Short mmCIF file of C-alpha atoms in Angstrom, two decimals:
data_model
loop_
_atom_site.label_atom_id
_atom_site.label_comp_id
_atom_site.label_asym_id
_atom_site.label_seq_id
_atom_site.Cartn_x
_atom_site.Cartn_y
_atom_site.Cartn_z
CA MET H 16 -21.04 -20.70 -36.26
CA ALA H 17 -20.06 -19.70 -32.75
CA LEU H 18 -19.15 -22.31 -30.19
CA SER H 19 -20.28 -21.90 -26.63
CA ARG H 20 -19.73 -23.97 -23.55
CA PHE H 21 -22.61 -25.65 -21.85
CA VAL H 22 -22.83 -24.49 -18.23
CA PRO H 23 -25.57 -25.89 -16.05
CA LEU H 24 -27.95 -23.18 -14.88
CA GLY H 25 -27.03 -21.82 -11.47
CA PHE H 26 -23.42 -23.08 -11.63
CA GLU H 27 -22.03 -19.52 -12.00
CA ASP H 28 -23.97 -18.38 -8.92
CA ASP H 29 -22.51 -21.20 -6.81
CA LEU H 30 -19.01 -20.52 -8.10
CA TRP H 31 -19.35 -16.80 -7.39
CA ARG H 32 -20.67 -17.43 -3.86
CA SER H 33 -17.81 -19.83 -3.17
CA LEU H 34 -15.21 -17.39 -4.51
CA SER H 35 -16.70 -14.50 -2.52
CA SER H 36 -16.67 -16.60 0.62
CA ASP H 37 -13.02 -17.57 0.07
CA LEU H 38 -12.01 -13.96 -0.56
CA GLU H 39 -13.77 -12.78 2.58
CA ARG H 40 -11.98 -15.46 4.61
CA VAL H 41 -8.60 -14.32 3.17
CA ASN H 42 -9.47 -10.69 4.02
CA GLN H 43 -10.25 -11.66 7.62
CA GLN H 44 -6.95 -13.51 7.92
CA MET H 45 -5.03 -10.54 6.50
CA ARG H 46 -6.72 -8.17 8.95
CA GLY H 47 -5.76 -10.53 11.78
CA LEU H 48 -2.13 -10.62 10.62
CA ASN H 49 -2.11 -6.85 10.33
CA ASP H 50 -3.45 -6.46 13.87
CA ARG H 51 -0.98 -9.01 15.24
CA TYR H 52 2.16 -7.67 13.57
CA SER H 53 1.45 -3.95 13.21
CA SER H 54 3.44 -3.27 16.38
CA LEU H 55 6.61 -4.38 14.55
CA VAL H 56 6.28 -1.56 12.02
CA PRO H 57 7.09 2.03 13.07
CA THR H 58 3.94 4.01 13.84
CA GLN H 59 5.12 6.96 11.81
CA PRO H 60 6.63 5.88 8.52
CA LEU H 61 9.81 7.64 7.51
CA ASP H 62 9.50 9.76 4.43
CA ILE H 63 12.74 8.43 2.99
CA GLY H 64 11.84 5.85 0.35
CA TRP H 65 11.41 8.17 -2.62
CA ASN H 66 13.51 10.78 -0.86
CA GLU H 67 16.55 8.48 -0.79
CA ALA H 68 16.52 8.20 -4.58
CA PHE H 69 16.10 11.97 -4.94
CA LYS H 70 19.04 12.69 -2.67
CA MET H 71 21.19 10.18 -4.54
CA ASP H 72 20.56 12.16 -7.73
CA ASN H 73 21.10 15.52 -5.98
CA PRO H 74 23.80 14.97 -3.33
CA ILE H 75 25.26 18.49 -3.33
CA VAL H 76 23.32 20.79 -1.02
CA THR H 77 23.89 24.28 0.31
CA ASP H 78 23.85 24.75 4.08
CA LYS H 79 22.45 27.78 5.92
CA ASP H 80 25.84 29.55 5.68
CA GLY H 81 25.94 29.20 1.89
CA ASN H 82 28.59 26.47 1.87
CA LYS H 83 28.16 23.52 -0.46
CA LYS H 84 28.32 20.06 1.01
CA PHE H 85 27.95 16.48 -0.12
CA HIS H 86 25.00 14.87 1.70
CA LEU H 87 23.43 11.41 1.33
CA GLU H 88 20.88 9.57 3.46
CA PHE H 89 20.21 5.83 3.55
CA ASP H 90 17.25 4.09 5.21
CA LEU H 91 18.86 1.37 7.32
CA ARG H 92 16.29 1.08 10.10
CA GLN H 93 16.02 -2.69 9.55
CA PHE H 94 19.67 -3.13 10.56
CA LYS H 95 21.65 -2.88 13.78
CA PRO H 96 24.63 -0.48 13.82
CA GLU H 97 27.10 -3.38 13.96
CA GLU H 98 25.56 -4.85 10.78
CA ILE H 99 26.37 -1.74 8.71
CA GLN H 100 29.66 -1.21 6.90
CA LEU H 101 30.92 1.84 4.97
CA THR H 102 33.95 1.68 2.71
CA THR H 103 35.52 3.75 -0.04
CA ALA H 104 37.58 2.50 -2.95
CA ASN H 105 38.47 4.09 -6.28
CA ASN H 106 36.40 7.17 -5.50
CA MET H 107 33.33 5.02 -4.78
CA LEU H 108 31.35 5.01 -1.55
CA ASN H 109 30.00 1.57 -0.61
CA VAL H 110 27.19 1.14 1.91
CA GLU H 111 26.46 -2.44 2.92
CA ALA H 112 24.34 -4.00 5.62
CA LYS H 113 23.55 -7.64 6.35
CA HIS H 114 21.16 -9.10 8.89
CA GLU H 115 20.71 -12.78 9.57
CA GLU H 116 18.41 -14.32 12.14
CA LYS H 117 17.99 -18.02 12.82
CA SER H 118 15.74 -19.96 15.14
CA ASP H 119 14.63 -23.58 15.32
CA ASP H 120 11.73 -23.15 12.89
CA ARG H 121 12.71 -20.21 10.67
CA MET H 122 15.48 -18.13 9.15
CA SER H 123 15.48 -14.48 8.11
CA TYR H 124 18.09 -12.76 5.92
CA ARG H 125 18.22 -9.15 4.72
CA GLU H 126 20.89 -7.42 2.69
CA TYR H 127 21.30 -3.80 1.63
CA ARG H 128 23.88 -2.53 -0.87
CA ARG H 129 24.40 0.87 -2.41
CA GLN H 130 27.38 2.13 -4.35
CA TYR H 131 27.82 5.79 -5.11
CA THR H 132 30.45 7.70 -7.07
CA ILE H 133 31.88 10.44 -4.91
CA PRO H 134 31.59 13.71 -6.84
CA GLU H 135 34.54 15.82 -7.86
CA GLY H 136 35.49 18.29 -5.15
CA VAL H 137 34.78 15.88 -2.26
CA ASP H 138 37.80 14.50 -0.41
CA VAL H 139 37.03 10.98 0.89
CA LYS H 140 39.11 11.77 4.01
CA THR H 141 36.52 14.38 5.01
CA LEU H 142 33.51 12.03 4.84
CA GLN H 143 31.59 11.82 8.11
CA SER H 144 28.72 9.44 8.89
CA LYS H 145 26.05 9.44 11.54
CA LEU H 146 23.37 6.84 12.24
CA GLY H 147 20.30 8.55 13.67
CA HIS H 148 17.99 7.01 16.26
CA ASN H 149 15.42 6.58 13.45
CA GLY H 150 17.79 4.30 11.50
CA VAL H 151 18.71 6.83 8.84
CA LEU H 152 22.40 6.89 7.98
CA SER H 153 23.66 10.35 6.96
CA ILE H 154 26.94 10.84 5.17
CA GLU H 155 28.38 14.33 4.69
CA ALA H 156 31.52 16.06 3.54
CA PRO H 157 32.39 19.60 2.49
CA VAL H 158 32.67 20.29 -1.23
CA GLN H 159 35.84 22.12 -2.17
CA GLN H 160 35.02 25.10 -4.32
CA LYS H 161 36.99 25.28 -7.54
CA GLN H 162 39.15 28.35 -7.62
CA ASP H 163 39.23 30.29 -10.84
CA VAL H 164 42.81 30.90 -11.86
CA LYS H 165 43.83 33.96 -13.79
CA ILE H 166 46.46 33.22 -16.36
CA PRO H 167 48.78 36.12 -17.01
CA ILE H 168 49.30 37.07 -20.62
CA ALA H 169 52.88 37.76 -21.66
CA HIS H 170 53.32 40.78 -23.93
CA LYS H 171 56.21 40.97 -26.40
#
């Protein structure tokens, strides 16, 4: 024997109408928020989100002259230059940024941290960084090519 709930006829229609009305009201509010705050978001999104992860996995690139170089990019457009810090320790590159904003009625806090092992052949003293006007931090250094060494064979 199957059990079923007793629902007064027409109850589902009223519930559905009420839910639809609530969802439409939420949609209108979201559109209003989007219109109001869309100016805070860059008009042309940077194509760096997935690209950042790809470049982290493939940091050695070849320039137009055929030289290999270490190259990373980090999307730090939500931070001011003075909020960004780069350090190296134990052959690790550390990228950190912190932003804190307080007012009478609200507080905002953002933090960004990445740690990357510097590959063999890259001297940390040669690392150079540049923060572009679009908020992308680029870090580069030449990669020292390994020299093949010929080992002489002694004949007796």
